[in-house]
CSV table of C-alpha atoms in Angstrom, one decimal:
chain,number,residue,atom,x,y,z
A,136,MET,CA,-10.1,-8.4,-25.3
A,137,ASN,CA,-6.4,-8.4,-26.2
A,138,THR,CA,-5.8,-7.8,-29.9
A,139,PRO,CA,-2.1,-8.2,-30.9
A,140,ALA,CA,-0.5,-4.7,-31.2
A,141,GLN,CA,0.4,-3.9,-34.7
A,142,PRO,CA,1.9,-0.6,-35.9
A,143,ILE,CA,-0.5,1.8,-37.6
A,144,THR,CA,0.5,2.3,-41.2
A,145,ARG,CA,-0.1,5.8,-42.3
A,146,THR,CA,0.1,6.6,-46.0
A,147,ARG,CA,0.2,10.0,-47.7
A,148,ASP,CA,-3.3,11.5,-47.9
A,149,PRO,CA,-3.8,14.0,-50.7
A,150,TRP,CA,-7.2,15.1,-49.3
A,151,ARG,CA,-5.8,16.1,-45.9
A,152,ALA,CA,-5.1,19.7,-46.9
A,153,ILE,CA,-8.6,20.1,-48.4
A,154,ARG,CA,-10.2,18.8,-45.2
A,155,TYR,CA,-8.3,21.4,-43.2
A,156,LEU,CA,-9.6,24.1,-45.5
A,157,TYR,CA,-13.2,23.6,-44.6
A,158,ARG,CA,-12.9,21.9,-41.1
A,159,VAL,CA,-10.7,24.6,-39.5
A,160,PRO,CA,-13.1,27.5,-40.1
A,161,LEU,CA,-16.1,25.4,-39.0
A,162,LEU,CA,-14.2,24.4,-35.8
A,163,LEU,CA,-13.3,28.0,-35.0
A,164,LEU,CA,-16.9,29.1,-35.4
A,165,HIS,CA,-18.0,26.1,-33.2
A,166,ILE,CA,-15.5,27.1,-30.5
A,167,ILE,CA,-17.0,30.6,-30.4
A,168,VAL,CA,-20.4,29.0,-29.9
A,169,ALA,CA,-19.0,26.9,-27.1
A,170,VAL,CA,-17.6,29.9,-25.3
A,171,VAL,CA,-20.9,31.7,-25.6
A,172,LEU,CA,-22.8,28.7,-24.3
A,173,ALA,CA,-20.3,28.2,-21.4
A,174,LEU,CA,-20.7,31.9,-20.4
A,175,THR,CA,-24.4,32.0,-20.6
A,176,VAL,CA,-25.6,28.5,-19.7
A,177,PHE,CA,-22.8,27.8,-17.1
A,178,THR,CA,-25.3,26.3,-14.6
A,179,TRP,CA,-26.1,23.2,-16.7
A,180,ALA,CA,-23.9,21.0,-14.6
A,181,ARG,CA,-26.1,21.5,-11.6
A,182,GLN,CA,-29.4,20.9,-13.4
A,183,THR,CA,-31.2,17.6,-13.2
A,184,VAL,CA,-34.1,16.2,-15.1
A,185,ASP,CA,-37.4,17.6,-13.8
A,186,LYS,CA,-40.6,15.5,-14.4
A,187,GLY,CA,-39.0,13.7,-17.3
A,188,ARG,CA,-38.0,16.9,-19.1
A,189,GLU,CA,-34.3,17.2,-20.0
A,190,PRO,CA,-32.9,20.7,-19.1
A,191,LEU,CA,-32.2,23.0,-22.1
A,192,ALA,CA,-28.6,23.1,-21.1
A,193,HIS,CA,-28.2,19.4,-21.3
A,194,ARG,CA,-29.8,19.4,-24.8
A,195,LEU,CA,-27.3,22.1,-25.8
A,196,ILE,CA,-24.3,20.2,-24.6
A,197,ARG,CA,-25.5,17.1,-26.6
A,198,TRP,CA,-26.1,19.2,-29.7
A,199,TRP,CA,-22.7,20.9,-29.4
A,200,SER,CA,-20.9,17.5,-29.0
A,201,ARG,CA,-22.7,16.0,-32.0
A,202,VAL,CA,-21.7,19.0,-34.2
A,203,LEU,CA,-18.1,18.9,-33.0
A,204,LEU,CA,-17.8,15.2,-34.0
A,205,ARG,CA,-19.4,16.0,-37.4
A,206,ILE,CA,-16.8,18.7,-38.0
A,207,PHE,CA,-14.1,16.1,-37.5
A,208,GLY,CA,-15.9,13.8,-39.9
A,209,PHE,CA,-17.2,11.3,-37.4
A,210,ARG,CA,-20.6,9.7,-37.8
A,211,VAL,CA,-22.1,8.6,-34.5
A,212,TYR,CA,-24.3,5.5,-34.1
A,213,ARG,CA,-26.0,4.4,-30.9
A,214,TYR,CA,-26.9,0.9,-29.9
A,215,GLY,CA,-29.1,0.2,-27.0
A,216,ARG,CA,-30.5,2.9,-24.7
A,217,PRO,CA,-28.9,4.8,-21.8
A,218,LEU,CA,-30.5,4.5,-18.3
A,219,PRO,CA,-32.3,7.6,-17.0
A,220,ASP,CA,-30.7,9.8,-14.4
A,221,PRO,CA,-29.2,9.1,-12.0
A,222,ALA,CA,-26.8,6.3,-13.2
A,223,MET,CA,-23.1,5.6,-13.4
A,224,PHE,CA,-21.8,4.9,-16.9
A,225,VAL,CA,-18.5,3.0,-17.2
A,226,CYS,CA,-16.7,3.2,-20.5
A,227,ASN,CA,-13.5,2.0,-22.2
A,228,HIS,CA,-11.0,4.7,-22.9
A,229,SER,CA,-8.8,5.2,-25.9
A,230,SER,CA,-9.1,8.9,-26.9
A,231,TRP,CA,-10.0,12.3,-25.6
A,232,LEU,CA,-12.9,12.0,-28.0
A,233,ASP,CA,-14.6,9.5,-25.7
A,234,ILE,CA,-15.9,12.3,-23.5
A,235,GLU,CA,-17.5,14.1,-26.5
A,236,LEU,CA,-18.8,10.8,-27.8
A,237,MET,CA,-20.6,10.1,-24.6
A,238,HIS,CA,-21.9,13.7,-24.4
A,239,THR,CA,-23.6,13.2,-27.8
A,240,GLN,CA,-25.9,10.8,-25.9
A,241,ARG,CA,-26.1,12.1,-22.4
A,242,ALA,CA,-25.0,15.3,-20.5
A,243,VAL,CA,-23.1,13.5,-17.7
A,244,CYS,CA,-20.4,14.5,-15.2
A,245,PHE,CA,-17.1,12.9,-16.1
A,246,VAL,CA,-14.3,11.9,-13.9
A,247,ALA,CA,-11.1,12.8,-15.8
A,248,LYS,CA,-7.4,13.2,-15.1
A,249,ALA,CA,-6.3,16.5,-13.6
A,250,GLU,CA,-4.0,17.3,-16.5
A,251,ILE,CA,-7.0,18.0,-18.7
A,252,ALA,CA,-7.8,21.1,-16.7
A,253,ARG,CA,-4.6,22.6,-18.1
A,254,TRP,CA,-5.4,21.8,-21.8
A,255,PRO,CA,-6.1,24.9,-23.9
A,256,LEU,CA,-9.8,25.7,-24.0
A,257,VAL,CA,-10.7,22.0,-23.5
A,258,GLY,CA,-9.8,22.3,-19.8
A,259,TRP,CA,-12.0,25.3,-19.3
A,260,LEU,CA,-14.9,23.8,-21.1
A,261,ALA,CA,-14.5,20.6,-19.1
A,262,SER,CA,-14.5,22.5,-15.9
A,263,THR,CA,-17.6,24.5,-16.9
A,264,GLY,CA,-19.3,21.3,-17.9
A,265,GLY,CA,-18.9,19.8,-14.4
A,266,THR,CA,-16.0,17.5,-14.9
A,267,ILE,CA,-14.6,16.0,-11.7
A,268,PHE,CA,-10.8,16.1,-11.9
A,269,HIS,CA,-8.6,13.4,-10.3
A,270,ARG,CA,-4.9,13.5,-9.7
A,271,ARG,CA,-3.7,10.0,-10.6
A,272,GLY,CA,-1.7,8.2,-7.9
A,273,SER,CA,-3.2,10.3,-5.1
A,274,ASN,CA,-5.3,8.4,-2.6
A,275,HIS,CA,-6.4,11.7,-1.1
A,276,SER,CA,-7.6,12.9,-4.5
A,277,LEU,CA,-9.4,9.7,-5.2
A,278,GLY,CA,-11.2,9.9,-1.8
A,279,VAL,CA,-12.4,13.4,-2.6
A,280,VAL,CA,-13.5,12.3,-6.1
A,281,MET,CA,-15.5,9.4,-4.7
A,282,LYS,CA,-17.3,11.7,-2.3
A,283,GLU,CA,-18.1,14.2,-5.0
A,284,MET,CA,-19.4,11.4,-7.3
A,285,THR,CA,-21.6,10.1,-4.6
A,286,ARG,CA,-22.9,13.5,-3.9
A,287,ARG,CA,-23.8,14.2,-7.5
A,288,LEU,CA,-25.4,10.8,-8.0
A,289,GLY,CA,-27.4,11.4,-4.9
A,290,ALA,CA,-28.5,14.8,-6.2
A,291,GLY,CA,-29.9,13.1,-9.4
A,292,ARG,CA,-27.0,13.7,-11.8
A,293,SER,CA,-25.4,10.9,-13.8
A,294,VAL,CA,-21.7,10.3,-13.8
A,295,ALA,CA,-19.4,8.6,-16.4
A,296,VAL,CA,-16.0,7.1,-15.5
A,297,PHE,CA,-13.2,5.3,-17.3
A,298,PRO,CA,-12.3,2.4,-14.9
A,299,GLU,CA,-9.1,1.6,-16.8
A,300,GLY,CA,-7.6,4.7,-15.2
A,301,GLY,CA,-6.2,6.1,-18.5
A,302,THR,CA,-6.1,5.8,-22.3
A,303,ASN,CA,-4.5,3.1,-24.4
A,304,ASP,CA,-4.3,2.4,-28.1
A,305,GLY,CA,-7.7,0.7,-28.1
A,306,ARG,CA,-6.3,-2.8,-28.8
A,307,THR,CA,-6.2,-3.8,-25.1
A,308,LEU,CA,-8.9,-3.5,-22.5
A,309,LYS,CA,-7.1,-3.0,-19.2
A,310,VAL,CA,-8.3,-4.2,-15.8
A,311,PHE,CA,-11.1,-2.1,-14.4
A,312,HIS,CA,-10.4,-0.5,-11.0
A,313,ALA,CA,-13.1,-1.7,-8.7
A,314,ARG,CA,-13.0,1.0,-6.0
A,315,ILE,CA,-14.7,3.5,-8.3
A,316,PHE,CA,-17.8,1.4,-8.3
A,317,GLN,CA,-18.3,2.1,-4.6
A,318,ALA,CA,-19.8,5.5,-5.4
A,319,ALA,CA,-22.7,3.8,-7.2
A,320,LEU,CA,-23.2,1.4,-4.3
A,321,ASP,CA,-23.2,4.3,-1.8
A,322,ALA,CA,-25.6,6.4,-3.8
A,323,ASP,CA,-27.7,3.3,-4.6
A,324,VAL,CA,-27.8,3.9,-8.4
A,325,PRO,CA,-27.5,1.5,-11.3
A,326,VAL,CA,-24.3,0.9,-13.2
A,327,GLN,CA,-24.4,0.7,-17.0
A,328,PRO,CA,-21.4,-0.3,-19.2
A,329,ALA,CA,-21.0,1.7,-22.4
A,330,ALA,CA,-18.6,0.4,-25.1
A,331,LEU,CA,-17.1,3.0,-27.4
A,332,ARG,CA,-15.9,1.7,-30.7
A,333,PHE,CA,-14.3,3.4,-33.7
A,334,MET,CA,-14.8,1.9,-37.2
A,335,ARG,CA,-13.8,2.6,-40.8
A,336,ASP,CA,-15.1,0.6,-43.8
A,337,GLY,CA,-16.7,-1.9,-41.4
A,338,GLU,CA,-13.5,-2.7,-39.5
A,339,ARG,CA,-12.2,-1.7,-36.1
A,340,CYS,CA,-10.0,1.4,-36.4
A,341,TYR,CA,-7.4,2.5,-33.8
A,342,ASP,CA,-6.5,5.9,-35.4
A,343,ALA,CA,-8.4,7.9,-32.8
A,344,GLY,CA,-6.0,6.9,-30.0
A,345,PHE,CA,-2.7,8.6,-29.2
A,346,LEU,CA,0.2,7.4,-31.3
A,347,PRO,CA,3.5,6.8,-29.5
A,348,ASN,CA,4.9,10.1,-28.1
A,349,GLU,CA,1.9,12.0,-29.6
A,350,SER,CA,0.7,15.1,-27.6
A,351,PHE,CA,-2.9,16.1,-27.2
A,352,MET,CA,-2.5,18.9,-29.7
A,353,GLY,CA,-0.8,16.6,-32.2
A,354,ASN,CA,-3.6,14.1,-31.9
A,355,PHE,CA,-6.2,16.9,-32.2
A,356,LEU,CA,-4.7,18.3,-35.4
A,357,ARG,CA,-4.1,14.8,-36.9
A,358,LEU,CA,-7.7,13.8,-36.4
A,359,LEU,CA,-8.9,17.1,-37.7
A,360,GLY,CA,-7.4,16.2,-41.1
A,361,ASP,CA,-8.0,12.5,-41.1
A,362,PRO,CA,-10.7,10.7,-43.2
A,363,PRO,CA,-14.1,10.1,-41.8
A,364,LEU,CA,-14.8,7.6,-39.1
A,365,ASP,CA,-17.8,5.8,-37.8
A,366,VAL,CA,-18.0,6.0,-34.0
A,367,GLU,CA,-20.3,3.7,-32.0
A,368,VAL,CA,-21.8,3.9,-28.5
A,369,HIS,CA,-23.1,0.6,-27.2
A,370,PHE,CA,-25.2,1.0,-24.1
A,371,LEU,CA,-25.2,-2.5,-22.5
A,372,LYS,CA,-27.2,-4.4,-19.9
A,373,PRO,CA,-26.8,-2.8,-16.4
A,374,VAL,CA,-24.4,-4.6,-14.1
A,375,PRO,CA,-26.1,-6.5,-11.2
A,376,ARG,CA,-25.6,-5.1,-7.8
A,377,PHE,CA,-23.2,-7.0,-5.6
A,378,ASP,CA,-23.2,-5.3,-2.2
A,379,ALA,CA,-20.0,-7.0,-1.0
A,380,GLY,CA,-18.5,-7.5,-4.4
A,381,ARG,CA,-17.5,-4.3,-6.3
A,382,LYS,CA,-14.6,-6.2,-7.8
A,383,ARG,CA,-17.2,-8.6,-9.3
A,384,MET,CA,-19.1,-5.6,-10.6
A,385,ALA,CA,-15.9,-4.3,-12.3
A,386,GLU,CA,-15.2,-7.7,-13.9
A,387,THR,CA,-18.7,-8.0,-15.1
A,388,ALA,CA,-18.7,-4.5,-16.7
A,389,ARG,CA,-15.3,-5.1,-18.3
A,390,GLN,CA,-16.4,-8.4,-19.8
A,391,ALA,CA,-19.6,-6.9,-21.2
A,392,ILE,CA,-17.6,-4.0,-22.9
A,393,ALA,CA,-15.0,-6.5,-24.2
A,394,ASP,CA,-17.7,-8.6,-25.8
A,395,ALA,CA,-19.3,-5.5,-27.4
A,396,LEU,CA,-16.0,-4.3,-28.8
A,397,ASP,CA,-15.4,-7.7,-30.4
A,398,GLY,CA,-18.9,-7.6,-31.9
A,399,VAL,CA,-20.6,-10.0,-29.5
A,400,GLY,CA,-24.1,-9.4,-28.2
A,401,GLU,CA,-24.6,-5.9,-29.8
A,402,GLY,CA,-27.9,-4.1,-29.0
A,403,ASP,CA,-30.3,-2.6,-31.6
A,404,ARG,CA,-29.5,0.7,-33.1
């Protein structure tokens, strides 16, 4: 999927100030709730499903993520069903919101760039929530991350990754790095693609991604005042296992996500 890049036209929005008036207090209250949960339910990242029952901490993280997106004005829709633990979920990546969007559906361990650990509050919450941090460009770091992913998958936890290796504006789906699929092969768990799509008035929307030279905080504040968005999570058919072909697994997952983003072969809501 390669949609020609076009500049995002932003017009003056008279309702932005009003949205800030009620969203900012709600967000501050929700952050306090997050801190309390992180301090009191900090073991959630090490909990696994027991006899089909989802741990309370997992349900809390899904609830908190759903409320967070509602505060931003996002309505979440799910298509298809996520696999039970343990599984590896592979997703496209255009915004920091992708992590929270997946967390509305499943309390999974994410692999994320090391810079996130230094983001105000978000980094601390991510660390508390079991995020596995990776220093881009470091083969040593990737090796450590792969071992940790395999360990957690083997222990019964699900892991979610962004095989593109970074965010983009949402118009282009980059090549998926195949090496990261090895963790699923080593742990002998299934791989399920998940397409994350932002919509407004029935059309694909790219506002959630970072604008040129936009910082995390700038993106955060902009989205907090933006009009509502529909956000979709499409859980797709699991990728067949190719013992000697992780590259083929990566290509298969990428094509499935590309088709879903373009509206081809969507599952049932």
